[in-house]
mmCIF file of N, CA and C and ligand atoms in Angstrom:
data_model
loop_
_atom_site.group_PDB
_atom_site.id
_atom_site.type_symbol
_atom_site.label_atom_id
_atom_site.label_comp_id
_atom_site.label_asym_id
_atom_site.label_seq_id
_atom_site.Cartn_x
_atom_site.Cartn_y
_atom_site.Cartn_z
ATOM 1 N N MET A 1 -15.777 7.731 7.014
ATOM 2 C CA MET A 1 -14.485 7.687 6.315
ATOM 3 C C MET A 1 -13.418 8.351 7.182
ATOM 4 N N THR A 2 -12.283 7.695 7.265
ATOM 5 C CA THR A 2 -11.171 8.227 8.040
ATOM 6 C C THR A 2 -9.969 8.415 7.128
ATOM 7 N N THR A 3 -9.280 9.553 7.286
ATOM 8 C CA THR A 3 -8.034 9.763 6.549
ATOM 9 C C THR A 3 -6.881 9.659 7.526
ATOM 10 N N LEU A 4 -6.064 8.631 7.336
ATOM 11 C CA LEU A 4 -4.911 8.401 8.206
ATOM 12 C C LEU A 4 -3.651 8.925 7.522
ATOM 13 N N THR A 5 -2.632 9.186 8.325
ATOM 14 C CA THR A 5 -1.356 9.642 7.771
ATOM 15 C C THR A 5 -0.328 8.522 7.853
ATOM 16 N N VAL A 6 0.383 8.328 6.759
ATOM 17 C CA VAL A 6 1.488 7.362 6.733
ATOM 18 C C VAL A 6 2.752 8.136 6.391
ATOM 19 N N LYS A 7 3.708 8.120 7.324
ATOM 20 C CA LYS A 7 4.974 8.811 7.090
ATOM 21 C C LYS A 7 5.958 7.816 6.493
ATOM 22 N N THR A 8 6.454 8.109 5.297
ATOM 23 C CA THR A 8 7.412 7.194 4.667
ATOM 24 C C THR A 8 8.826 7.748 4.828
ATOM 25 N N ASN A 9 9.787 6.849 4.756
ATOM 26 C CA ASN A 9 11.172 7.221 5.088
ATOM 27 C C ASN A 9 12.163 7.102 3.937
ATOM 28 N N ARG A 10 11.744 6.461 2.856
ATOM 29 C CA ARG A 10 12.658 6.253 1.727
ATOM 30 C C ARG A 10 11.925 6.505 0.416
ATOM 31 N N ARG A 11 12.670 6.545 -0.709
ATOM 32 C CA ARG A 11 12.008 6.729 -2.004
ATOM 33 C C ARG A 11 11.058 5.569 -2.271
ATOM 34 N N GLU A 12 11.537 4.354 -1.968
ATOM 35 C CA GLU A 12 10.690 3.178 -2.162
ATOM 36 C C GLU A 12 10.643 2.360 -0.890
ATOM 37 N N GLU A 13 9.434 2.019 -0.487
ATOM 38 C CA GLU A 13 9.290 1.372 0.803
ATOM 39 C C GLU A 13 7.921 0.707 0.890
ATOM 40 N N MET A 14 7.860 -0.454 1.533
ATOM 41 C CA MET A 14 6.576 -1.099 1.815
ATOM 42 C C MET A 14 6.378 -1.094 3.321
ATOM 43 N N ILE A 15 5.317 -0.419 3.763
ATOM 44 C CA ILE A 15 5.057 -0.266 5.195
ATOM 45 C C ILE A 15 3.822 -1.086 5.574
ATOM 46 N N ASP A 16 3.961 -1.940 6.569
ATOM 47 C CA ASP A 16 2.846 -2.770 7.028
ATOM 48 C C ASP A 16 1.822 -1.891 7.758
ATOM 49 N N ILE A 17 0.636 -1.762 7.177
ATOM 50 C CA ILE A 17 -0.414 -0.910 7.753
ATOM 51 C C ILE A 17 -1.585 -1.751 8.282
ATOM 52 N N THR A 18 -1.363 -3.058 8.427
ATOM 53 C CA THR A 18 -2.444 -3.957 8.881
ATOM 54 C C THR A 18 -3.039 -3.498 10.211
ATOM 55 N N SER A 19 -2.169 -3.140 11.166
ATOM 56 C CA SER A 19 -2.680 -2.771 12.491
ATOM 57 C C SER A 19 -3.461 -1.453 12.440
ATOM 58 N N MET A 20 -3.063 -0.524 11.536
ATOM 59 C CA MET A 20 -3.801 0.741 11.395
ATOM 60 C C MET A 20 -5.227 0.473 10.918
ATOM 61 N N ILE A 21 -5.352 -0.450 9.973
ATOM 62 C CA ILE A 21 -6.668 -0.755 9.416
ATOM 63 C C ILE A 21 -7.492 -1.574 10.421
ATOM 64 N N ALA A 22 -6.831 -2.512 11.094
ATOM 65 C CA ALA A 22 -7.516 -3.300 12.131
ATOM 66 C C ALA A 22 -8.051 -2.377 13.226
ATOM 67 N N ASN A 23 -7.303 -1.329 13.534
ATOM 68 C CA ASN A 23 -7.728 -0.351 14.538
ATOM 69 C C ASN A 23 -8.991 0.405 14.092
ATOM 70 N N GLU A 24 -9.054 0.752 12.801
ATOM 71 C CA GLU A 24 -10.248 1.414 12.264
ATOM 72 C C GLU A 24 -11.466 0.486 12.358
ATOM 73 N N VAL A 25 -11.242 -0.783 12.050
ATOM 74 C CA VAL A 25 -12.326 -1.769 12.133
ATOM 75 C C VAL A 25 -12.804 -1.868 13.575
ATOM 76 N N SER A 26 -11.854 -1.938 14.493
ATOM 77 C CA SER A 26 -12.174 -2.057 15.910
ATOM 78 C C SER A 26 -12.970 -0.835 16.389
ATOM 79 N N GLN A 27 -12.527 0.367 16.000
ATOM 80 C CA GLN A 27 -13.209 1.599 16.421
ATOM 81 C C GLN A 27 -14.609 1.714 15.829
ATOM 82 N N SER A 28 -14.821 1.115 14.641
ATOM 83 C CA SER A 28 -16.140 1.192 13.997
ATOM 84 C C SER A 28 -17.162 0.340 14.747
ATOM 85 N N GLY A 29 -16.674 -0.681 15.441
ATOM 86 C CA GLY A 29 -17.584 -1.585 16.140
ATOM 87 C C GLY A 29 -18.297 -2.556 15.214
ATOM 88 N N ILE A 30 -17.970 -2.505 13.928
ATOM 89 C CA ILE A 30 -18.642 -3.365 12.948
ATOM 90 C C ILE A 30 -18.104 -4.789 13.041
ATOM 91 N N GLN A 31 -19.020 -5.751 13.116
ATOM 92 C CA GLN A 31 -18.631 -7.157 13.278
ATOM 93 C C GLN A 31 -18.526 -7.895 11.952
ATOM 94 N N SER A 32 -19.368 -7.479 10.995
ATOM 95 C CA SER A 32 -19.401 -8.160 9.699
ATOM 96 C C SER A 32 -19.480 -7.103 8.609
ATOM 97 N N GLY A 33 -18.512 -7.096 7.688
ATOM 98 C CA GLY A 33 -18.534 -6.062 6.671
ATOM 99 C C GLY A 33 -17.306 -6.058 5.794
ATOM 100 N N ILE A 34 -16.970 -4.855 5.343
ATOM 101 C CA ILE A 34 -15.836 -4.676 4.427
ATOM 102 C C ILE A 34 -15.053 -3.429 4.860
ATOM 103 N N ALA A 35 -13.727 -3.566 4.880
ATOM 104 C CA ALA A 35 -12.856 -2.397 5.066
ATOM 105 C C ALA A 35 -12.339 -2.025 3.687
ATOM 106 N N PHE A 36 -12.733 -0.838 3.248
ATOM 107 C CA PHE A 36 -12.290 -0.360 1.941
ATOM 108 C C PHE A 36 -11.151 0.625 2.175
ATOM 109 N N CYS A 37 -10.006 0.360 1.550
ATOM 110 C CA CYS A 37 -8.821 1.195 1.740
ATOM 111 C C CYS A 37 -8.446 1.825 0.413
ATOM 112 N N PHE A 38 -8.215 3.134 0.435
ATOM 113 C CA PHE A 38 -7.909 3.849 -0.804
ATOM 114 C C PHE A 38 -6.707 4.776 -0.613
ATOM 115 N N ILE A 39 -5.830 4.811 -1.606
ATOM 116 C CA ILE A 39 -4.638 5.664 -1.582
ATOM 117 C C ILE A 39 -4.854 6.836 -2.543
ATOM 118 N N PRO A 40 -5.015 8.076 -2.014
ATOM 119 C CA PRO A 40 -5.302 9.210 -2.894
ATOM 120 C C PRO A 40 -4.031 9.860 -3.442
ATOM 121 N N HIS A 41 -3.179 9.065 -4.037
ATOM 122 C CA HIS A 41 -1.907 9.558 -4.588
ATOM 123 C C HIS A 41 -1.642 8.873 -5.925
ATOM 124 N N THR A 42 -0.720 9.437 -6.703
ATOM 125 C CA THR A 42 -0.402 8.836 -8.010
ATOM 126 C C THR A 42 0.963 8.154 -8.032
ATOM 127 N N THR A 43 1.699 8.278 -6.922
ATOM 128 C CA THR A 43 3.019 7.622 -6.871
ATOM 129 C C THR A 43 3.155 6.768 -5.599
ATOM 130 N N ALA A 44 2.043 6.297 -5.100
ATOM 131 C CA ALA A 44 2.015 5.366 -3.971
ATOM 132 C C ALA A 44 0.883 4.388 -4.250
ATOM 133 N N ALA A 45 0.883 3.250 -3.558
ATOM 134 C CA ALA A 45 -0.108 2.213 -3.842
ATOM 135 C C ALA A 45 -0.374 1.396 -2.589
ATOM 136 N N ILE A 46 -1.253 0.398 -2.733
ATOM 137 C CA ILE A 46 -1.548 -0.498 -1.617
ATOM 138 C C ILE A 46 -1.575 -1.923 -2.153
ATOM 139 N N THR A 47 -1.079 -2.855 -1.356
ATOM 140 C CA THR A 47 -1.105 -4.260 -1.771
ATOM 141 C C THR A 47 -1.174 -5.155 -0.545
ATOM 142 N N ILE A 48 -1.500 -6.421 -0.786
ATOM 143 C CA ILE A 48 -1.497 -7.428 0.280
ATOM 144 C C ILE A 48 -0.442 -8.467 -0.091
ATOM 145 N N ASN A 49 0.437 -8.771 0.848
ATOM 146 C CA ASN A 49 1.431 -9.807 0.578
ATOM 147 C C ASN A 49 1.997 -10.346 1.890
ATOM 148 N N GLU A 50 3.019 -11.163 1.783
ATOM 149 C CA GLU A 50 3.555 -11.845 2.975
ATOM 150 C C GLU A 50 4.134 -10.864 3.991
ATOM 151 N N ASN A 51 3.805 -11.112 5.264
ATOM 152 C CA ASN A 51 4.334 -10.244 6.321
ATOM 153 C C ASN A 51 5.253 -11.008 7.280
ATOM 154 N N ALA A 52 5.673 -12.219 6.889
ATOM 155 C CA ALA A 52 6.522 -13.010 7.789
ATOM 156 C C ALA A 52 8.009 -12.783 7.486
ATOM 157 N N ASP A 53 8.419 -13.038 6.260
ATOM 158 C CA ASP A 53 9.828 -12.902 5.898
ATOM 159 C C ASP A 53 10.051 -11.534 5.241
ATOM 160 N N PRO A 54 10.824 -10.637 5.878
ATOM 161 C CA PRO A 54 11.045 -9.299 5.301
ATOM 162 C C PRO A 54 11.742 -9.336 3.943
ATOM 163 N N ASP A 55 12.375 -10.452 3.602
ATOM 164 C CA ASP A 55 13.022 -10.573 2.289
ATOM 165 C C ASP A 55 12.011 -10.530 1.149
ATOM 166 N N VAL A 56 10.736 -10.854 1.436
ATOM 167 C CA VAL A 56 9.715 -10.782 0.383
ATOM 168 C C VAL A 56 9.540 -9.332 -0.077
ATOM 169 N N LYS A 57 9.469 -8.401 0.876
ATOM 170 C CA LYS A 57 9.367 -6.972 0.534
ATOM 171 C C LYS A 57 10.592 -6.547 -0.282
ATOM 172 N N ARG A 58 11.756 -6.968 0.191
ATOM 173 C CA ARG A 58 13.017 -6.629 -0.464
ATOM 174 C C ARG A 58 13.016 -7.137 -1.911
ATOM 175 N N ASP A 59 12.587 -8.384 -2.098
ATOM 176 C CA ASP A 59 12.601 -8.983 -3.429
ATOM 177 C C ASP A 59 11.580 -8.325 -4.357
ATOM 178 N N LEU A 60 10.414 -7.963 -3.817
ATOM 179 C CA LEU A 60 9.402 -7.281 -4.631
ATOM 180 C C LEU A 60 9.944 -5.956 -5.162
ATOM 181 N N LEU A 61 10.543 -5.170 -4.260
ATOM 182 C CA LEU A 61 11.071 -3.863 -4.674
ATOM 183 C C LEU A 61 12.269 -4.038 -5.612
ATOM 184 N N PHE A 62 13.098 -5.035 -5.351
ATOM 185 C CA PHE A 62 14.267 -5.310 -6.186
ATOM 186 C C PHE A 62 13.847 -5.627 -7.620
ATOM 187 N N LYS A 63 12.888 -6.535 -7.763
ATOM 188 C CA LYS A 63 12.443 -6.952 -9.097
ATOM 189 C C LYS A 63 11.693 -5.834 -9.806
ATOM 190 N N LEU A 64 10.905 -5.077 -9.030
ATOM 191 C CA LEU A 64 10.159 -3.950 -9.587
ATOM 192 C C LEU A 64 11.124 -2.917 -10.181
ATOM 193 N N ASN A 65 12.204 -2.639 -9.457
ATOM 194 C CA ASN A 65 13.183 -1.665 -9.937
ATOM 195 C C ASN A 65 13.965 -2.173 -11.139
ATOM 196 N N LYS A 66 14.136 -3.487 -11.206
ATOM 197 C CA LYS A 66 14.836 -4.072 -12.344
ATOM 198 C C LYS A 66 13.985 -3.958 -13.610
ATOM 199 N N GLU A 67 12.675 -4.213 -13.454
ATOM 200 C CA GLU A 67 11.768 -4.183 -14.609
ATOM 201 C C GLU A 67 11.348 -2.769 -14.980
ATOM 202 N N ILE A 68 11.273 -1.882 -13.961
ATOM 203 C CA ILE A 68 10.833 -0.501 -14.202
ATOM 204 C C ILE A 68 11.923 0.435 -13.676
ATOM 205 N N PRO A 69 12.979 0.661 -14.446
ATOM 206 C CA PRO A 69 14.077 1.506 -13.964
ATOM 207 C C PRO A 69 13.660 2.968 -13.814
ATOM 208 N N LYS A 70 14.372 3.706 -12.958
ATOM 209 C CA LYS A 70 14.048 5.116 -12.713
ATOM 210 C C LYS A 70 14.167 5.942 -13.987
ATOM 211 N N ASN A 71 15.209 5.676 -14.767
ATOM 212 C CA ASN A 71 15.416 6.395 -16.026
ATOM 213 C C ASN A 71 15.326 5.420 -17.189
ATOM 214 N N ASP A 72 14.410 5.729 -18.128
ATOM 215 C CA ASP A 72 14.245 4.811 -19.255
ATOM 216 C C ASP A 72 13.681 5.552 -20.471
ATOM 217 N N GLY A 73 14.135 6.794 -20.655
ATOM 218 C CA GLY A 73 13.668 7.585 -21.797
ATOM 219 C C GLY A 73 12.228 8.042 -21.673
ATOM 220 N N TYR A 74 11.722 8.148 -20.433
ATOM 221 C CA TYR A 74 10.346 8.618 -20.220
ATOM 222 C C TYR A 74 10.223 10.093 -20.628
ATOM 223 N N HIS A 75 9.023 10.544 -20.965
ATOM 224 C CA HIS A 75 8.790 11.939 -21.357
ATOM 225 C C HIS A 75 8.353 12.826 -20.189
ATOM 226 N N HIS A 76 7.672 12.263 -19.192
ATOM 227 C CA HIS A 76 7.122 13.011 -18.053
ATOM 228 C C HIS A 76 8.221 13.838 -17.373
ATOM 229 N N ALA A 77 8.042 15.180 -17.408
ATOM 230 C CA ALA A 77 9.109 16.106 -16.996
ATOM 231 C C ALA A 77 9.435 16.045 -15.502
ATOM 232 N N GLU A 78 8.501 15.561 -14.687
ATOM 233 C CA GLU A 78 8.728 15.528 -13.246
ATOM 234 C C GLU A 78 9.810 14.513 -12.862
ATOM 235 N N GLY A 79 10.113 13.591 -13.781
ATOM 236 C CA GLY A 79 11.193 12.634 -13.537
ATOM 237 C C GLY A 79 10.828 11.463 -12.654
ATOM 238 N N ASN A 80 9.523 11.227 -12.464
ATOM 239 C CA ASN A 80 9.128 10.102 -11.606
ATOM 240 C C ASN A 80 8.147 9.157 -12.315
ATOM 241 N N SER A 81 8.348 8.978 -13.613
ATOM 242 C CA SER A 81 7.461 8.071 -14.354
ATOM 243 C C SER A 81 7.517 6.658 -13.815
ATOM 244 N N ASP A 82 8.694 6.237 -13.346
ATOM 245 C CA ASP A 82 8.789 4.888 -12.770
ATOM 246 C C ASP A 82 7.840 4.754 -11.578
ATOM 247 N N SER A 83 7.719 5.820 -10.779
ATOM 248 C CA SER A 83 6.838 5.800 -9.600
ATOM 249 C C SER A 83 5.369 5.668 -10.029
ATOM 250 N N HIS A 84 4.992 6.410 -11.078
ATOM 251 C CA HIS A 84 3.613 6.328 -11.579
ATOM 252 C C HIS A 84 3.319 4.924 -12.103
ATOM 253 N N LEU A 85 4.265 4.351 -12.839
ATOM 254 C CA LEU A 85 4.090 3.005 -13.396
ATOM 255 C C LEU A 85 3.917 1.965 -12.295
ATOM 256 N N LYS A 86 4.795 2.017 -11.295
ATOM 257 C CA LYS A 86 4.745 1.047 -10.198
ATOM 258 C C LYS A 86 3.418 1.155 -9.444
ATOM 259 N N SER A 87 2.943 2.388 -9.246
ATOM 260 C CA SER A 87 1.690 2.595 -8.517
ATOM 261 C C SER A 87 0.507 2.002 -9.262
ATOM 262 N N SER A 88 0.453 2.240 -10.580
ATOM 263 C CA SER A 88 -0.666 1.681 -11.350
ATOM 264 C C SER A 88 -0.618 0.167 -11.365
ATOM 265 N N LEU A 89 0.585 -0.376 -11.399
ATOM 266 C CA LEU A 89 0.746 -1.829 -11.389
ATOM 267 C C LEU A 89 0.190 -2.448 -10.101
ATOM 268 N N PHE A 90 0.495 -1.851 -8.968
ATOM 269 C CA PHE A 90 0.041 -2.383 -7.676
ATOM 270 C C PHE A 90 -1.407 -2.004 -7.387
ATOM 271 N N GLY A 91 -1.813 -0.804 -7.796
ATOM 272 C CA GLY A 91 -3.195 -0.379 -7.599
ATOM 273 C C GLY A 91 -3.392 0.497 -6.374
ATOM 274 N N PHE A 92 -4.552 1.161 -6.320
ATOM 275 C CA PHE A 92 -4.805 2.210 -5.329
ATOM 276 C C PHE A 92 -5.847 1.835 -4.285
ATOM 277 N N SER A 93 -6.363 0.618 -4.351
ATOM 278 C CA SER A 93 -7.360 0.245 -3.347
ATOM 279 C C SER A 93 -7.301 -1.244 -3.031
ATOM 280 N N GLU A 94 -7.773 -1.571 -1.845
ATOM 281 C CA GLU A 94 -7.944 -2.964 -1.421
ATOM 282 C C GLU A 94 -9.240 -3.029 -0.624
ATOM 283 N N GLN A 95 -9.902 -4.175 -0.700
ATOM 284 C CA GLN A 95 -11.108 -4.412 0.078
ATOM 285 C C GLN A 95 -10.858 -5.674 0.899
ATOM 286 N N ILE A 96 -11.043 -5.568 2.194
ATOM 287 C CA ILE A 96 -10.805 -6.725 3.060
ATOM 288 C C ILE A 96 -12.093 -7.030 3.829
ATOM 289 N N LEU A 97 -12.493 -8.290 3.795
ATOM 290 C CA LEU A 97 -13.694 -8.689 4.528
ATOM 291 C C LEU A 97 -13.450 -8.613 6.031
ATOM 292 N N ILE A 98 -14.543 -8.385 6.758
ATOM 293 C CA ILE A 98 -14.507 -8.366 8.224
ATOM 294 C C ILE A 98 -15.501 -9.407 8.733
ATOM 295 N N GLU A 99 -15.033 -10.294 9.589
ATOM 296 C CA GLU A 99 -15.925 -11.249 10.255
ATOM 297 C C GLU A 99 -15.570 -11.273 11.734
ATOM 298 N N ASN A 100 -16.587 -11.289 12.573
ATOM 299 C CA ASN A 100 -16.378 -11.260 14.035
ATOM 300 C C ASN A 100 -15.492 -10.099 14.463
ATOM 301 N N GLY A 101 -15.639 -8.976 13.767
ATOM 302 C CA GLY A 101 -14.883 -7.772 14.123
ATOM 303 C C GLY A 101 -13.418 -7.815 13.738
ATOM 304 N N GLN A 102 -13.016 -8.852 12.964
ATOM 305 C CA GLN A 102 -11.605 -9.021 12.586
ATOM 306 C C GLN A 102 -11.450 -8.979 11.067
ATOM 307 N N LEU A 103 -10.314 -8.472 10.617
ATOM 308 C CA LEU A 103 -9.993 -8.530 9.185
ATOM 309 C C LEU A 103 -9.794 -9.993 8.795
ATOM 310 N N VAL A 104 -10.342 -10.376 7.644
ATOM 311 C CA VAL A 104 -10.152 -11.738 7.150
ATOM 312 C C VAL A 104 -8.926 -11.738 6.241
ATOM 313 N N LEU A 105 -7.810 -12.197 6.800
ATOM 314 C CA LEU A 105 -6.548 -12.263 6.050
ATOM 315 C C LEU A 105 -5.949 -13.648 6.232
ATOM 316 N N GLY A 106 -5.175 -14.096 5.260
ATOM 317 C CA GLY A 106 -4.473 -15.367 5.384
ATOM 318 C C GLY A 106 -3.402 -15.271 6.456
ATOM 319 N N THR A 107 -2.965 -16.432 6.923
ATOM 320 C CA THR A 107 -1.982 -16.496 8.013
ATOM 321 C C THR A 107 -0.761 -15.631 7.750
ATOM 322 N N TRP A 108 -0.293 -15.603 6.498
ATOM 323 C CA TRP A 108 0.956 -14.899 6.189
ATOM 324 C C TRP A 108 0.719 -13.567 5.502
ATOM 325 N N GLN A 109 -0.552 -13.120 5.472
ATOM 326 C CA GLN A 109 -0.842 -11.884 4.745
ATOM 327 C C GLN A 109 -0.822 -10.649 5.627
ATOM 328 N N GLY A 110 -0.258 -9.573 5.076
ATOM 329 C CA GLY A 110 -0.313 -8.262 5.693
ATOM 330 C C GLY A 110 -0.712 -7.257 4.624
ATOM 331 N N ILE A 111 -1.226 -6.103 5.062
ATOM 332 C CA ILE A 111 -1.607 -5.039 4.129
ATOM 333 C C ILE A 111 -0.469 -4.024 4.114
ATOM 334 N N TYR A 112 -0.014 -3.676 2.918
ATOM 335 C CA TYR A 112 1.133 -2.778 2.794
ATOM 336 C C TYR A 112 0.810 -1.480 2.082
ATOM 337 N N PHE A 113 1.268 -0.367 2.673
ATOM 338 C CA PHE A 113 1.320 0.897 1.962
ATOM 339 C C PHE A 113 2.614 0.875 1.160
ATOM 340 N N CYS A 114 2.511 1.118 -0.145
ATOM 341 C CA CYS A 114 3.697 1.066 -1.013
ATOM 342 C C CYS A 114 4.090 2.472 -1.433
ATOM 343 N N GLU A 115 5.206 2.929 -0.943
ATOM 344 C CA GLU A 115 5.749 4.239 -1.334
ATOM 345 C C GLU A 115 6.669 4.057 -2.535
ATOM 346 N N PHE A 116 6.428 4.843 -3.592
ATOM 347 C CA PHE A 116 7.292 4.745 -4.765
ATOM 348 C C PHE A 116 7.942 6.071 -5.123
ATOM 349 N N ASP A 117 7.695 7.121 -4.335
ATOM 350 C CA ASP A 117 8.356 8.405 -4.609
ATOM 351 C C ASP A 117 8.469 9.218 -3.318
ATOM 352 N N GLY A 118 9.021 8.575 -2.294
ATOM 353 C CA GLY A 118 9.144 9.245 -0.999
ATOM 354 C C GLY A 118 10.519 9.838 -0.808
ATOM 355 N N PRO A 119 10.853 10.189 0.427
ATOM 356 C CA PRO A 119 9.948 10.128 1.577
ATOM 357 C C PRO A 119 8.941 11.281 1.590
ATOM 358 N N ARG A 120 7.749 10.984 2.071
ATOM 359 C CA ARG A 120 6.686 11.996 2.155
ATOM 360 C C ARG A 120 5.733 11.628 3.298
ATOM 361 N N ASN A 121 4.858 12.583 3.623
ATOM 362 C CA ASN A 121 3.713 12.275 4.481
ATOM 363 C C ASN A 121 2.556 11.962 3.550
ATOM 364 N N ARG A 122 2.022 10.760 3.651
ATOM 365 C CA ARG A 122 0.999 10.284 2.727
ATOM 366 C C ARG A 122 -0.336 10.118 3.431
ATOM 367 N N LYS A 123 -1.391 10.030 2.623
ATOM 368 C CA LYS A 123 -2.732 9.812 3.169
ATOM 369 C C LYS A 123 -3.203 8.404 2.826
ATOM 370 N N LEU A 124 -3.951 7.843 3.752
ATOM 371 C CA LEU A 124 -4.566 6.530 3.561
ATOM 372 C C LEU A 124 -6.020 6.682 4.008
ATOM 373 N N ILE A 125 -6.935 6.461 3.078
ATOM 374 C CA ILE A 125 -8.363 6.607 3.384
ATOM 375 C C ILE A 125 -8.949 5.225 3.684
ATOM 376 N N VAL A 126 -9.669 5.138 4.780
ATOM 377 C CA VAL A 126 -10.303 3.870 5.162
ATOM 378 C C VAL A 126 -11.785 4.125 5.430
ATOM 379 N N LYS A 127 -12.623 3.287 4.844
ATOM 380 C CA LYS A 127 -14.058 3.339 5.130
ATOM 381 C C LYS A 127 -14.506 1.926 5.478
ATOM 382 N N VAL A 128 -15.146 1.803 6.615
ATOM 383 C CA VAL A 128 -15.594 0.483 7.059
ATOM 384 C C VAL A 128 -17.111 0.402 6.877
ATOM 385 N N PHE A 129 -17.545 -0.599 6.123
ATOM 386 C CA PHE A 129 -18.976 -0.791 5.839
ATOM 387 C C PHE A 129 -19.499 -2.013 6.592
ATOM 388 N N ALA A 130 -20.689 -1.895 7.140
ATOM 389 C CA ALA A 130 -21.357 -3.069 7.697
ATOM 390 C C ALA A 130 -22.103 -3.768 6.572
ATOM 391 N N VAL A 131 -21.908 -5.056 6.422
ATOM 392 C CA VAL A 131 -22.592 -5.835 5.384
ATOM 393 C C VAL A 131 -23.101 -7.120 6.025
ATOM 394 N N GLY A 132 -24.302 -7.456 5.683
ATOM 395 C CA GLY A 132 -24.871 -8.747 6.088
ATOM 396 C C GLY A 132 -24.965 -8.853 7.574
HETATM 397 ZN ZN1 LIG B 201 4.978 12.703 -11.824
#
């Protein structure tokens, strides 16, 4: 298991971490298996989505903020209930298959670290398993 650091720069941000995870796969030497990625935070998440047009990231965050506003009569005293909601919606883990030492992703897919209460230094846990 490896714990990587992701430095975020804004309150809300989607950072392409595909190359970080591909690097872990490469260092493991595993040719066939699974890369399990976990976010040990309550106001950040991980997702897979398009990595070609940057407007997709923009639109995801735009719509998310429209549906889950920062202030909406929440009770949580820390004032970041929107961040907790967004994180649970996106989720805290992804599993990506590995074949021939490469991540199995669609042509337009990238893996994103989703910051919902930054900027902060965040952790990303990756474990690469050999399977089959
Ligand atoms: Zn909180």
